[in-house]
Amino acid sequence: QVKTQGKNNYQFYSASLSENVAERMELENSLRNALKKEEFFLSYQPKVDIKTNQVIGMEALLRWNHGKLGMISPAKFIPIAEESGLIVPIGEWVLRMACKQNKDWQDAGFPPLRVAVNLSARQFQKKNLVEVISKILAETGLEPRWLEVEVTESILMQNMEFTVSILQQLQAIGIHISIDDFGTGYSSLNYLKRFPINSLKIDQSFVQDIATDPDDAAIVTAVISLAHHMKLKVIAEGVETEGQLEFLRMRNCDDMQGYYFSKPLKAEEFTKLLESSKEIIA
Ligand code: C2E
Ligand code: MG
Ligand code: MG
Ligand code: MG
């Protein structure tokens, strides 16, 4: 009895395993054509100054509307895009689209904002990242200071000498650099000072329970202090409640991003947000 059950379980397990493999292959195949078929678009999530409550920038987040399957989460398709290398052309499309859209908003007369784009390790492995970004800035006419790149600790830790030199070149052009999901990787504090960076993004997993969990509260407090002593800006990700915001405000966290202020918005919705904040200022 037990033995049979075990066997059945195994068969069930292996069936679902090959289903996963098939699904993955299907996704990878359709990812290959997604750019051509114009199935991607960007959502923009505001970054907000905690003191003034003003929008100071936005993070461009990739969205995939699959022809047959509908919306697919980045958590599902970004890893496939990374492993297959497709993230390189896709990431270039994201950079170009985000820069172009940001320039369009500036040309429409809205106060200039900094748009942040997520970079993946694969894009750093290519030797021409700085040229690619420079070319996109030149083509779109966006000034470099209005572009920010978000990199994770794992990107920083691999091929360190090379990565530092790329980041130095990007910073020399005037592009801002932030460390995404800070605290979830394993970069040593000793290395932190070697990287040319402008801001730290505290990962949302620490922000979630800051009002109730003393350990998370201690970590977030320490990261804010660390950032400020290193003359870096600090932004909290995944802020969802008034309580979290109050905690961050009391500890002088500079900026926030999260559902409390706004979910990621389609370009047209973001335009409406900009229009309504213009009315408030006027
Ligand atoms: P990330 O860069 O850390 O982006 C933040 C994620 O948190 C986004 O998920 C955002 O929608 C979500 N988020 C924002 N505020 C809140 C909140 O208050 N509560 C909660 N629970 N979540 C919040 P999203 O858009 O699903 O993206 C997931 C990840 O996919 C991103 O994490 C990033 O690592 C990756 N990604 C997205 N777009 C790109 C891209 O263009 N290129 C690359 N390489 N990666 C991307
Ligand atoms: Mg990010
Ligand atoms: Mg993050
Ligand atoms: Mg993340």
Short mmCIF file of C-alpha atoms and ligand atoms in Angstrom, two decimals:
data_model
loop_
_atom_site.label_atom_id
_atom_site.label_comp_id
_atom_site.label_asym_id
_atom_site.label_seq_id
_atom_site.Cartn_x
_atom_site.Cartn_y
_atom_site.Cartn_z
CA GLN A 1 0.00 0.00 0.00
CA VAL A 2 2.62 2.50 1.13
CA LYS A 3 4.89 1.42 -1.66
CA THR A 4 2.23 1.93 -4.33
CA GLN A 5 1.37 5.32 -2.95
CA GLY A 6 5.01 6.27 -3.05
CA LYS A 7 5.23 5.18 -6.65
CA ASN A 8 2.10 7.11 -7.57
CA ASN A 9 3.44 10.18 -5.84
CA TYR A 10 6.64 9.83 -7.77
CA GLN A 11 4.78 9.53 -11.06
CA PHE A 12 2.63 12.51 -10.20
CA TYR A 13 5.72 14.48 -9.26
CA SER A 14 7.57 13.61 -12.44
CA ALA A 15 4.53 14.41 -14.59
CA SER A 16 4.22 17.88 -13.09
CA LEU A 17 7.95 18.32 -13.40
CA SER A 18 7.87 17.70 -17.14
CA GLU A 19 4.81 19.91 -17.38
CA ASN A 20 6.93 22.66 -15.86
CA VAL A 21 9.69 22.01 -18.33
CA ALA A 22 7.21 22.15 -21.20
CA GLU A 23 5.66 25.36 -19.89
CA ARG A 24 9.10 26.89 -19.53
CA MET A 25 10.07 25.97 -23.06
CA GLU A 26 6.83 27.37 -24.37
CA LEU A 27 7.40 30.62 -22.49
CA GLU A 28 10.99 30.84 -23.70
CA ASN A 29 9.82 30.34 -27.29
CA SER A 30 7.17 33.01 -27.06
CA LEU A 31 9.63 35.33 -25.28
CA ARG A 32 11.78 35.10 -28.41
CA ASN A 33 9.00 36.70 -30.44
CA ALA A 34 7.53 38.99 -27.81
CA LEU A 35 9.60 42.04 -28.81
CA LYS A 36 8.64 41.70 -32.48
CA LYS A 37 4.99 41.14 -31.59
CA GLU A 38 5.05 44.22 -29.34
CA GLU A 39 3.74 42.31 -26.35
CA PHE A 40 5.84 44.25 -23.83
CA PHE A 41 5.00 47.51 -22.16
CA LEU A 42 6.28 49.41 -19.15
CA SER A 43 4.55 50.38 -15.95
CA TYR A 44 5.88 53.25 -13.89
CA GLN A 45 5.81 53.32 -10.10
CA PRO A 46 6.33 56.71 -8.46
CA LYS A 47 9.18 57.31 -6.04
CA VAL A 48 8.15 59.89 -3.50
CA ASP A 49 10.06 62.28 -1.23
CA ILE A 50 8.86 61.43 2.28
CA LYS A 51 9.30 64.99 3.61
CA THR A 52 7.48 66.84 0.82
CA ASN A 53 5.26 64.05 -0.52
CA GLN A 54 6.38 65.04 -4.02
CA VAL A 55 7.01 62.55 -6.82
CA ILE A 56 10.75 62.69 -7.51
CA GLY A 57 11.05 59.83 -9.96
CA MET A 58 9.64 56.52 -11.10
CA GLU A 59 10.76 52.94 -11.59
CA ALA A 60 10.07 51.43 -15.00
CA LEU A 61 8.76 47.88 -14.56
CA LEU A 62 8.48 45.48 -17.47
CA ARG A 63 5.09 43.96 -18.29
CA TRP A 64 4.37 41.12 -20.71
CA ASN A 65 0.95 40.66 -22.27
CA HIS A 66 1.31 37.23 -23.86
CA GLY A 67 -0.82 36.78 -26.99
CA LYS A 68 -2.54 33.61 -25.73
CA LEU A 69 -1.85 33.47 -21.99
CA GLY A 70 -2.47 37.12 -21.11
CA MET A 71 -0.45 38.95 -18.47
CA ILE A 72 2.55 37.03 -17.16
CA SER A 73 4.31 38.09 -13.98
CA PRO A 74 7.93 39.29 -14.14
CA ALA A 75 8.68 36.82 -11.35
CA LYS A 76 7.91 34.12 -13.91
CA PHE A 77 9.39 35.46 -17.14
CA ILE A 78 12.41 37.54 -16.01
CA PRO A 79 14.34 34.44 -14.80
CA ILE A 80 13.64 32.72 -18.14
CA ALA A 81 14.73 35.82 -20.03
CA GLU A 82 17.90 35.92 -17.94
CA GLU A 83 18.84 32.28 -18.32
CA SER A 84 18.20 32.29 -22.07
CA GLY A 85 20.09 35.55 -22.59
CA LEU A 86 16.96 37.17 -24.07
CA ILE A 87 17.13 39.75 -21.27
CA VAL A 88 19.90 41.52 -23.21
CA PRO A 89 17.77 42.66 -26.19
CA ILE A 90 14.69 42.97 -23.96
CA GLY A 91 16.64 45.05 -21.42
CA GLU A 92 17.82 47.32 -24.20
CA TRP A 93 14.22 47.80 -25.28
CA VAL A 94 13.30 48.69 -21.67
CA LEU A 95 16.10 51.28 -21.48
CA ARG A 96 15.10 52.89 -24.78
CA MET A 97 11.39 52.92 -23.95
CA ALA A 98 11.91 54.35 -20.45
CA CYS A 99 14.25 57.09 -21.70
CA LYS A 100 11.95 58.01 -24.57
CA GLN A 101 8.86 58.12 -22.36
CA ASN A 102 10.65 60.21 -19.74
CA LYS A 103 11.81 62.67 -22.41
CA ASP A 104 8.24 62.88 -23.74
CA TRP A 105 6.98 63.80 -20.24
CA GLN A 106 9.67 66.47 -19.94
CA ASP A 107 8.83 67.83 -23.40
CA ALA A 108 5.16 67.98 -22.39
CA GLY A 109 6.20 70.44 -19.69
CA PHE A 110 6.07 68.32 -16.54
CA PRO A 111 8.80 68.91 -13.95
CA PRO A 112 11.76 66.67 -14.82
CA LEU A 113 11.87 63.32 -13.04
CA ARG A 114 14.45 60.56 -12.86
CA VAL A 115 13.42 57.25 -14.40
CA ALA A 116 14.95 54.09 -12.93
CA VAL A 117 15.57 50.96 -14.99
CA ASN A 118 16.43 47.52 -13.60
CA LEU A 119 19.56 45.95 -15.06
CA SER A 120 20.29 42.25 -15.01
CA ALA A 121 23.65 40.52 -14.62
CA ARG A 122 23.58 39.42 -18.25
CA GLN A 123 23.63 43.02 -19.41
CA PHE A 124 26.84 43.58 -17.43
CA GLN A 125 28.47 40.54 -19.01
CA LYS A 126 28.26 42.22 -22.40
CA LYS A 127 31.22 44.50 -22.84
CA ASN A 128 29.27 47.28 -24.51
CA LEU A 129 26.75 48.29 -21.82
CA VAL A 130 28.12 51.84 -21.49
CA GLU A 131 28.00 52.39 -25.26
CA VAL A 132 24.50 50.96 -25.50
CA ILE A 133 23.23 53.28 -22.78
CA SER A 134 25.07 56.32 -24.19
CA LYS A 135 23.60 55.64 -27.60
CA ILE A 136 20.07 55.37 -26.20
CA LEU A 137 20.48 58.66 -24.30
CA ALA A 138 21.75 60.37 -27.46
CA GLU A 139 18.93 58.95 -29.59
CA THR A 140 16.17 59.87 -27.16
CA GLY A 141 17.69 63.19 -26.11
CA LEU A 142 17.29 62.42 -22.40
CA GLU A 143 19.94 64.03 -20.20
CA PRO A 144 21.91 61.35 -18.32
CA ARG A 145 21.04 62.80 -14.92
CA TRP A 146 17.41 61.84 -15.50
CA LEU A 147 18.30 58.16 -15.82
CA GLU A 148 18.98 55.83 -12.91
CA VAL A 149 20.00 52.19 -13.06
CA GLU A 150 19.05 49.72 -10.34
CA VAL A 151 21.49 46.87 -9.76
CA THR A 152 21.35 44.07 -7.22
CA GLU A 153 24.09 43.03 -4.83
CA SER A 154 24.57 39.78 -6.75
CA ILE A 155 25.47 41.76 -9.90
CA LEU A 156 28.00 43.77 -7.89
CA MET A 157 29.62 40.70 -6.39
CA GLN A 158 30.36 38.92 -9.64
CA ASN A 159 33.29 40.09 -11.72
CA MET A 160 33.86 42.93 -9.29
CA GLU A 161 36.71 44.86 -10.92
CA PHE A 162 34.88 44.96 -14.23
CA THR A 163 31.55 45.92 -12.67
CA VAL A 164 33.13 48.74 -10.67
CA SER A 165 34.67 50.15 -13.85
CA ILE A 166 31.33 50.02 -15.72
CA LEU A 167 29.55 51.75 -12.85
CA GLN A 168 32.28 54.39 -12.68
CA GLN A 169 31.82 55.11 -16.37
CA LEU A 170 28.04 55.35 -16.00
CA GLN A 171 28.38 57.65 -13.01
CA ALA A 172 30.92 59.80 -14.85
CA ILE A 173 28.32 60.39 -17.58
CA GLY A 174 25.91 61.54 -14.88
CA ILE A 175 23.69 58.49 -14.55
CA HIS A 176 22.48 57.63 -11.04
CA ILE A 177 23.13 54.21 -9.60
CA SER A 178 21.15 52.49 -6.87
CA ILE A 179 21.42 49.13 -5.18
CA ASP A 180 18.10 47.29 -5.42
CA ASP A 181 16.74 44.84 -2.83
CA PHE A 182 19.47 45.98 -0.44
CA GLY A 183 20.06 43.56 2.41
CA THR A 184 18.88 40.41 0.63
CA GLY A 185 22.18 39.66 -1.13
CA TYR A 186 25.49 39.06 0.51
CA SER A 187 27.63 42.01 -0.35
CA SER A 188 29.97 42.78 2.51
CA LEU A 189 29.86 46.25 3.99
CA ASN A 190 33.55 46.49 3.19
CA TYR A 191 32.79 46.31 -0.52
CA LEU A 192 29.99 48.82 -0.33
CA LYS A 193 32.43 51.71 -0.17
CA ARG A 194 34.20 50.54 -3.32
CA PHE A 195 31.13 50.79 -5.50
CA PRO A 196 30.23 54.13 -7.04
CA ILE A 197 26.58 54.38 -6.01
CA ASN A 198 24.07 57.12 -5.24
CA SER A 199 21.36 55.35 -3.28
CA LEU A 200 20.26 52.23 -1.46
CA LYS A 201 16.83 50.69 -1.88
CA ILE A 202 15.82 48.85 1.28
CA ASP A 203 14.17 45.60 0.27
CA GLN A 204 10.46 45.31 0.89
CA SER A 205 10.90 42.18 3.01
CA PHE A 206 12.44 44.38 5.73
CA VAL A 207 9.88 47.13 5.33
CA GLN A 208 6.88 44.82 5.62
CA ASP A 209 7.02 44.32 9.41
CA ILE A 210 8.99 47.38 10.57
CA ALA A 211 6.14 48.54 12.76
CA THR A 212 5.87 45.22 14.61
CA ASP A 213 9.11 43.23 14.29
CA PRO A 214 11.98 44.66 16.37
CA ASP A 215 14.60 42.91 14.22
CA ASP A 216 13.31 44.43 10.98
CA ALA A 217 12.99 47.79 12.73
CA ALA A 218 16.63 47.55 13.82
CA ILE A 219 17.83 46.56 10.34
CA VAL A 220 15.95 49.37 8.60
CA THR A 221 17.12 51.93 11.15
CA ALA A 222 20.72 50.77 10.70
CA VAL A 223 20.55 50.82 6.89
CA ILE A 224 19.17 54.38 6.86
CA SER A 225 21.96 55.50 9.17
CA LEU A 226 24.60 53.62 7.17
CA ALA A 227 23.40 55.18 3.93
CA HIS A 228 23.40 58.69 5.34
CA HIS A 229 26.87 58.33 6.85
CA MET A 230 28.09 57.22 3.43
CA LYS A 231 26.37 60.24 1.85
CA LEU A 232 23.92 58.01 0.02
CA LYS A 233 20.21 58.51 -0.41
CA VAL A 234 17.97 55.80 0.93
CA ILE A 235 14.57 54.70 -0.35
CA ALA A 236 12.21 52.13 1.14
CA GLU A 237 10.50 49.69 -1.22
CA GLY A 238 7.10 48.12 -0.72
CA VAL A 239 5.62 50.75 1.61
CA GLU A 240 1.98 49.79 2.00
CA THR A 241 0.76 51.34 5.26
CA GLU A 242 0.64 54.62 7.14
CA GLY A 243 2.42 52.89 10.05
CA GLN A 244 5.39 51.91 7.87
CA LEU A 245 5.58 55.41 6.44
CA GLU A 246 5.49 56.97 9.93
CA PHE A 247 8.34 54.73 11.05
CA LEU A 248 10.41 55.71 8.01
CA ARG A 249 9.62 59.39 8.40
CA MET A 250 10.74 59.38 12.03
CA ARG A 251 14.07 57.86 11.00
CA ASN A 252 14.64 60.35 8.18
CA CYS A 253 14.40 57.87 5.32
CA ASP A 254 14.58 60.05 2.20
CA ASP A 255 12.15 58.46 -0.22
CA MET A 256 9.50 55.79 -0.48
CA GLN A 257 7.98 53.58 -3.14
CA GLY A 258 5.02 51.32 -2.69
CA TYR A 259 1.30 50.69 -2.93
CA TYR A 260 0.62 53.16 -0.09
CA PHE A 261 1.30 55.99 -2.52
CA SER A 262 0.69 54.20 -5.82
CA LYS A 263 0.88 50.91 -7.64
CA PRO A 264 2.91 50.79 -10.85
CA LEU A 265 0.92 52.73 -13.47
CA LYS A 266 0.57 52.47 -17.22
CA ALA A 267 2.11 55.46 -19.01
CA GLU A 268 -1.28 57.13 -19.57
CA GLU A 269 -2.20 56.72 -15.90
CA PHE A 270 1.16 58.12 -14.86
CA THR A 271 0.50 61.14 -17.08
CA LYS A 272 -2.78 61.68 -15.21
CA LEU A 273 -0.91 61.52 -11.90
CA LEU A 274 1.52 64.15 -13.17
CA GLU A 275 -1.36 66.32 -14.32
CA SER A 276 -3.11 66.11 -10.96
CA SER A 277 0.06 66.95 -9.02
CA LYS A 278 0.57 69.97 -11.28
CA GLU A 279 -2.86 71.21 -10.24
CA ILE A 280 -1.94 70.82 -6.57
CA ILE A 281 1.22 72.88 -7.02
CA ALA A 282 -0.51 75.56 -9.15
P1 C2E B 1 12.13 45.16 -8.12
O1 C2E B 1 13.03 45.87 -9.05
O2 C2E B 1 12.57 45.04 -6.71
O3 C2E B 1 10.74 45.92 -8.23
C1 C2E B 1 9.84 46.08 -7.16
C2 C2E B 1 8.69 45.09 -7.24
O4 C2E B 1 7.86 45.27 -6.10
C3 C2E B 1 7.79 45.28 -8.45
O5 C2E B 1 7.30 44.01 -8.81
C4 C2E B 1 6.66 46.14 -7.87
O6 C2E B 1 5.46 46.04 -8.61
C5 C2E B 1 6.52 45.53 -6.51
N1 C2E B 1 5.95 46.46 -5.53
C6 C2E B 1 6.01 47.81 -5.53
N2 C2E B 1 5.38 48.33 -4.46
C7 C2E B 1 4.92 47.29 -3.74
C8 C2E B 1 4.17 47.17 -2.51
O7 C2E B 1 3.83 48.16 -1.85
N3 C2E B 1 3.90 45.91 -2.08
C9 C2E B 1 4.27 44.81 -2.77
N4 C2E B 1 3.96 43.62 -2.27
N5 C2E B 1 4.97 44.87 -3.95
C10 C2E B 1 5.28 46.10 -4.41
P2 C2E B 1 7.24 43.51 -10.32
O8 C2E B 1 6.86 44.65 -11.20
O9 C2E B 1 6.42 42.27 -10.34
O10 C2E B 1 8.75 43.16 -10.65
C11 C2E B 1 9.40 42.13 -9.96
C12 C2E B 1 10.87 42.13 -10.24
O11 C2E B 1 11.10 41.83 -11.63
C13 C2E B 1 11.54 43.47 -10.01
O12 C2E B 1 11.82 43.66 -8.65
C14 C2E B 1 12.79 43.31 -10.86
O13 C2E B 1 13.77 42.57 -10.16
C15 C2E B 1 12.28 42.47 -12.01
N6 C2E B 1 12.03 43.35 -13.17
C16 C2E B 1 10.94 44.09 -13.49
N7 C2E B 1 11.13 44.78 -14.63
C17 C2E B 1 12.40 44.49 -15.05
C18 C2E B 1 13.20 44.89 -16.17
O14 C2E B 1 12.82 45.72 -17.01
N8 C2E B 1 14.45 44.34 -16.25
C19 C2E B 1 14.93 43.46 -15.33
N9 C2E B 1 16.19 42.96 -15.49
N10 C2E B 1 14.21 43.09 -14.26
C20 C2E B 1 12.96 43.59 -14.12
MG MG B 2 14.03 47.61 -8.98
MG MG B 3 13.61 45.88 -5.32
MG MG B 4 12.73 42.55 -6.03
#
